[in-house]
Coordinates of C-alpha atoms in Angstrom, one line a residue:
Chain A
X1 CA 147.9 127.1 135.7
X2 CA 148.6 123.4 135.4
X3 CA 149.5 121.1 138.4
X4 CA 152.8 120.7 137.7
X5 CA 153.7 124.7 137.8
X6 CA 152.3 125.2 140.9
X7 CA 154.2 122.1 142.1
X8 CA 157.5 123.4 140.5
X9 CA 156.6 127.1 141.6
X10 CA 156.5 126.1 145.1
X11 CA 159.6 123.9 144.9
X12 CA 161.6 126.4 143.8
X13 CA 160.5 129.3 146.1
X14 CA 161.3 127.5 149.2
X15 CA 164.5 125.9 147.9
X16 CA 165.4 129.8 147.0
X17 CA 164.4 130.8 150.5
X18 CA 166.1 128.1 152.2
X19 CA 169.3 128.4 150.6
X20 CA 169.5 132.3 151.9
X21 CA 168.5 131.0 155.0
X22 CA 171.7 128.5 155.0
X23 CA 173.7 131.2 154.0
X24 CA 172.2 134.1 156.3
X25 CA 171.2 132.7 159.2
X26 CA 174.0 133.4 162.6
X27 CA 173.8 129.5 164.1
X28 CA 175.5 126.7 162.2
X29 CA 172.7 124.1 163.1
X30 CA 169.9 126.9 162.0
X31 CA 171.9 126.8 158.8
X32 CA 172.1 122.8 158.5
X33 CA 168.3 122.0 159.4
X34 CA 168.1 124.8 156.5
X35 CA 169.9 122.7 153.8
X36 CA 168.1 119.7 155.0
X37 CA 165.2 121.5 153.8
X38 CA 166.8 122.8 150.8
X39 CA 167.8 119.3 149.6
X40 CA 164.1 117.9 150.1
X41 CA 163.2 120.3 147.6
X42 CA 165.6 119.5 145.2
X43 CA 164.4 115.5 145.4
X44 CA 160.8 117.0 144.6
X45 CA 162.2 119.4 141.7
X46 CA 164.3 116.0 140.7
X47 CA 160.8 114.3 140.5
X48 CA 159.1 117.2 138.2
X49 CA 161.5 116.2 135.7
X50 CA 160.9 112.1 135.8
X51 CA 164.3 112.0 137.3
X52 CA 163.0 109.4 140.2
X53 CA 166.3 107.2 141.2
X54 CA 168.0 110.6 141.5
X55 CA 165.5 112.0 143.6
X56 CA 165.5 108.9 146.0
X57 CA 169.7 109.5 146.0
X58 CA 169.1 113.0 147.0
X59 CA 167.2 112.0 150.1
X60 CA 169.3 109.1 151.1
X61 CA 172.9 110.6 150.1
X62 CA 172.5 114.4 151.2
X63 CA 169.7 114.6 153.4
X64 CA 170.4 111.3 155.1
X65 CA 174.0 110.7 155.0
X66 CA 176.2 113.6 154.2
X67 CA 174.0 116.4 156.2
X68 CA 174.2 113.9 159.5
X69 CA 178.0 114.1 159.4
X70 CA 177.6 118.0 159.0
X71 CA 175.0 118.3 162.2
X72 CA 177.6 114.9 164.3
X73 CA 180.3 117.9 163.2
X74 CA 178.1 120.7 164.9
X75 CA 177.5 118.8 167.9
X76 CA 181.3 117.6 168.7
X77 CA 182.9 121.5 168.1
X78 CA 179.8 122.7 170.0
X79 CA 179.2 125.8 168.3
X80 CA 177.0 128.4 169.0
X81 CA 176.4 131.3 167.5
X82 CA 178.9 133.7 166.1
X83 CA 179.6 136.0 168.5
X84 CA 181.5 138.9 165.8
X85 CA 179.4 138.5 162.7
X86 CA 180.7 141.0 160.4
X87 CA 178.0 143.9 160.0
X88 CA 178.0 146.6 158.3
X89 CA 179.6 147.0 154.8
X90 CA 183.2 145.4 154.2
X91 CA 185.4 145.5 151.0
X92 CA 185.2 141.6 151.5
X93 CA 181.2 141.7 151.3
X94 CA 181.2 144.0 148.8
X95 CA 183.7 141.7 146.2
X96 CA 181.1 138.9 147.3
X97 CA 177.8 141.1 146.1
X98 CA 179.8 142.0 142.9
X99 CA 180.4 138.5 142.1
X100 CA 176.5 137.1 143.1
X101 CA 175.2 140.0 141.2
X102 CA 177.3 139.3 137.9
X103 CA 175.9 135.6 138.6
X104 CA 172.4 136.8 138.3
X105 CA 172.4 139.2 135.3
X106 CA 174.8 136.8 133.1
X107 CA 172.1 134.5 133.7
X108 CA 169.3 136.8 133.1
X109 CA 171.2 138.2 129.9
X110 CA 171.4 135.5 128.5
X111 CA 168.1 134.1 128.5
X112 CA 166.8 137.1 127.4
X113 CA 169.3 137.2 124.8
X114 CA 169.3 133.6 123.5
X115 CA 165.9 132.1 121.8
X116 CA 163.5 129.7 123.2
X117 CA 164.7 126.2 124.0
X118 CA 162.4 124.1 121.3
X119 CA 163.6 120.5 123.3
X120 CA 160.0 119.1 125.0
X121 CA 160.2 116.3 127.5
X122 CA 158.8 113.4 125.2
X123 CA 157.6 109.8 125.7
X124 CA 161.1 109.2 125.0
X125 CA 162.8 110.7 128.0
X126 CA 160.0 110.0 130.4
X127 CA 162.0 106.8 130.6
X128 CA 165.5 108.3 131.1
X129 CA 165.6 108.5 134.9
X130 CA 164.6 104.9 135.5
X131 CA 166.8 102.8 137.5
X132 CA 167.0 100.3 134.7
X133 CA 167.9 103.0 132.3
X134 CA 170.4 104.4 134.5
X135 CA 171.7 100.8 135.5
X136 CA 172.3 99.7 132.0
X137 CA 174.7 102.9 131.0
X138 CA 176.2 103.0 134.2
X139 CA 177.7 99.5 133.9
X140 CA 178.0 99.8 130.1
X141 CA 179.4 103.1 129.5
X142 CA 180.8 104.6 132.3
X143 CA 181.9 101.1 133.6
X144 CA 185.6 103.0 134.2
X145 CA 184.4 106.3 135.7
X146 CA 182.0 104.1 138.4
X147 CA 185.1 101.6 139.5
X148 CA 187.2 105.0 139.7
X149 CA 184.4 106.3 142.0
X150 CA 184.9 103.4 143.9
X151 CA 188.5 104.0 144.7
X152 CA 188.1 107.2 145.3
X153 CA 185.8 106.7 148.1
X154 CA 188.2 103.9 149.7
X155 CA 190.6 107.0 149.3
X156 CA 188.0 109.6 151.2
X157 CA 187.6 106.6 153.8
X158 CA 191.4 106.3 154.6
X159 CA 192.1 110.3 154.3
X160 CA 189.0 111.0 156.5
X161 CA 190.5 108.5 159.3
X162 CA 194.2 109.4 159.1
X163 CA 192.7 113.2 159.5
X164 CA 190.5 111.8 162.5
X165 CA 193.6 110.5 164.3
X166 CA 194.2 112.1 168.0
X167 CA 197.8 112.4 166.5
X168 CA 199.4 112.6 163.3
X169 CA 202.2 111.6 163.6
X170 CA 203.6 108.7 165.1
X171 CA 205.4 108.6 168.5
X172 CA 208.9 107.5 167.4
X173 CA 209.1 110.5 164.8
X174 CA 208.6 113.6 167.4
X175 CA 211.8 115.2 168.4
X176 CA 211.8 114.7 172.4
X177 CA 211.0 111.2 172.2
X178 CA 214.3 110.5 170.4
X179 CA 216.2 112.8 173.0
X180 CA 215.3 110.2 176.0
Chain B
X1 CA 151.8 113.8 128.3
X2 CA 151.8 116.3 131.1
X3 CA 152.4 119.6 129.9
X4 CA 155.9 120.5 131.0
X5 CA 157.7 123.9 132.7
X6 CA 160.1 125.7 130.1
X7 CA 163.6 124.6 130.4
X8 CA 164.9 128.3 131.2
X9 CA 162.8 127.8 134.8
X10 CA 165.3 125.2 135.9
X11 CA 168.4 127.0 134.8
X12 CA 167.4 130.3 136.4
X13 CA 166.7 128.4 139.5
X14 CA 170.1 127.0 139.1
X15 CA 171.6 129.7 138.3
X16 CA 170.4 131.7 141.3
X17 CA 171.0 129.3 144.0
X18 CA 174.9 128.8 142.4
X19 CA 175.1 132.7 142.8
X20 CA 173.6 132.8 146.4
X21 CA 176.1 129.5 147.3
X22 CA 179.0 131.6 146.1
X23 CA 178.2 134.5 147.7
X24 CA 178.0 132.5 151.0
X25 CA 181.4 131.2 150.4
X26 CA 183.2 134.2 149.6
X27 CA 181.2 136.0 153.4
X28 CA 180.9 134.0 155.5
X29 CA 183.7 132.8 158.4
X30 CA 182.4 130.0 160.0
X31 CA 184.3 126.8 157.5
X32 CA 181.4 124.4 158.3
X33 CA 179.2 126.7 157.0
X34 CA 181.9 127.8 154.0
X35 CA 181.7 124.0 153.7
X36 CA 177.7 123.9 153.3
X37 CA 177.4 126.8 150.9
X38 CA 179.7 124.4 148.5
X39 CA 177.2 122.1 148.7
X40 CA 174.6 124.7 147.9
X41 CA 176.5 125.2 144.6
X42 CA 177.4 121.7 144.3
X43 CA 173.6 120.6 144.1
X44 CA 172.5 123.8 142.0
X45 CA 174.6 122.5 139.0
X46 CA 172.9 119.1 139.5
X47 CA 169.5 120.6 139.0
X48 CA 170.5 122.1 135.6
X49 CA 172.3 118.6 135.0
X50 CA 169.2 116.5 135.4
X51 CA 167.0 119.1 133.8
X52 CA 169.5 119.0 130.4
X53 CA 168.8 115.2 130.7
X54 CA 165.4 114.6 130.9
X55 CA 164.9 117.6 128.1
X56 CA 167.1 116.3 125.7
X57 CA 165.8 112.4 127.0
X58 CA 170.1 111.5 127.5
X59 CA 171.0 109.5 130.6
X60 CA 174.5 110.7 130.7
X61 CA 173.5 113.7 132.7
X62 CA 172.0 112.1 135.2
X63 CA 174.8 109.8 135.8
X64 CA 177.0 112.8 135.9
X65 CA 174.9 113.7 138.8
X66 CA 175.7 110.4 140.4
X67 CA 179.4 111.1 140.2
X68 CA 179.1 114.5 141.6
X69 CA 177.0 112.8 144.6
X70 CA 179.6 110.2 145.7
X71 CA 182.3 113.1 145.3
X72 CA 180.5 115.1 147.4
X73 CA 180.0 112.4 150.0
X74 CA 184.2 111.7 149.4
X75 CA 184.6 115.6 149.9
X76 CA 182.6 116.0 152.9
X77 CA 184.4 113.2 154.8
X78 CA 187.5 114.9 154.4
X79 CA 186.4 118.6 154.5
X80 CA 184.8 117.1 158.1
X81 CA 187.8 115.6 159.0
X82 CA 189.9 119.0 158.1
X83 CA 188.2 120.8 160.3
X84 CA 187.9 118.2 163.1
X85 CA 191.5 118.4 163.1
X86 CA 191.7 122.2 162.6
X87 CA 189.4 122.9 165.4
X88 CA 192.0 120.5 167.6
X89 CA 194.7 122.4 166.8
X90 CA 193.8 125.9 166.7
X91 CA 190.3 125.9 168.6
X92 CA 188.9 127.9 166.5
X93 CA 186.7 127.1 162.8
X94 CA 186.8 131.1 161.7
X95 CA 188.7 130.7 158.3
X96 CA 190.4 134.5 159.1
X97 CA 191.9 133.2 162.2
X98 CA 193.9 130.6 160.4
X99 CA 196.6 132.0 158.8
X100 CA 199.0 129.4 159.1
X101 CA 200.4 129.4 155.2
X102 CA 199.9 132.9 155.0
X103 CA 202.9 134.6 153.9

């Protein structure tokens, strides 16, 4: 078996295991350190398919930035585990199975279904997750979609702190403030 | 030229991690854990985004995968934020507890 398989094989096992570990486990920070894992594999899966600056942005965007902010969240509700776990067989688990296990075999019908895929990963596309590669289209073609980006995350900014406010609403508006 | 893994590998792995995500989301109670299981499925349709990308040697997907990452880091600000000021309200982050716009 060549390198790469057993690379890939790996990869993917633990990033399987980790993400039912995320969604089984009972305590939320068992759960996060689980995705952190989960998302280290992906930036190694990223790099068995010459996808490098993508990998690197996997690291630094979900492992680094956006799984701190889940773990800061963690720490300032202070939970612990969940004390009433459901157990035992609900109708809500049960529509959840239904839908994970349609998931599974639509996938698996279908690729036993459907022929081989004849594309190869060429000379060609060994190039296409370079940064230059990436920074030429990005600032050619999808000039529009990355400035959009851009707003959007001054938007996310502005939401997230309005949200973060001790109090919505300011002191004038409440009703027993204007009754004084 | 390393020998490369069929593209089918990728999209199966893809494919099962989306299901396992979505399964998480429509169990569990806990929203910050609701919220993580979105990311689960969030990142698994990156995986079969790059792999489409570097198999067909376009760069499109890959920046595809860029966008989904800065929306993901816009949506967990807020999603954070949500349940910050959920939990401040209500004290409690169990999703069947809040039934504020339930009819």
């Amino acid at each position: 078996m060549a390198l790469t398989t057993i690379f890939f094989l790996i990869l993917s096992v633990v990033a399987i295991g980790t993400a039912i570990g995320t969604v089984a486990s009972r305590h939320p920070v068992v759960s996060a350190m689980n995705l952190v894992l989960h998302f280290l594999m992906l930036a190694g899966l990223y790099l068995t398919l010459n996808a490098e600056f993508i990998a690197v942005l996997q690291i630094l965007v979900y492992a680094g930035a956006i799984m701190v902010l889940v773990v800061f969240v963690i720490l300032l509700l202070n939970l612990g585990k969940e004390d009433s776990l459901e157990t035992g067989f609900t109708a809500r688990k049960g529509v959840a199975m239904t839908f994970g296990a349609a998931f599974v075999i639509q996938i698996l019908i279908l690729f036993t279904s459907a022929g081989s895929f004849t594309h190869e990963i060429t000379d060609k596309s060994v190039n296409v997750g370079q940064v230059k590669n990436l920074g030429y289209i990005l600032f050619t073609k999808y000039l529009f979609p990355f400035e959009y980006i851009a707003l959007l995350l001054l938007v996310a900014v502005v939401g997230a702190l309005l949200l973060g406010k001790k109090k919505l609403f300011l002191e004038r508006d409440l009703p027993e403030k204007s009754l004084k | 030229m390393i020998e490369s893994i069929p593209l089918e590998y990728y999209l199966i792995l893809s494919g099962t991690i989306f299901a396992i995500g979505s399964v998480g989301v429509l169990t569990r109670r806990n929203a910050i854990i609701i919220f993580m299981c979105i990311e689960l499925m969030l990142n698994a349709v990156n995986i079969s985004l790059v792999a489409f990308s570097s198999f067909l040697g376009d760069s499109s997907g890959q920046i595809f995968v860029f966008f989904v990452m800065a929306v993901a880091a816009a949506e967990a600000a807020i999603g954070l934020a949500i349940v910050l000021a959920l939990f401040r309200n209500k004290r409690t982050i169990y999703v069947d507890e809040i039934n504020l716009l339930k009819w």
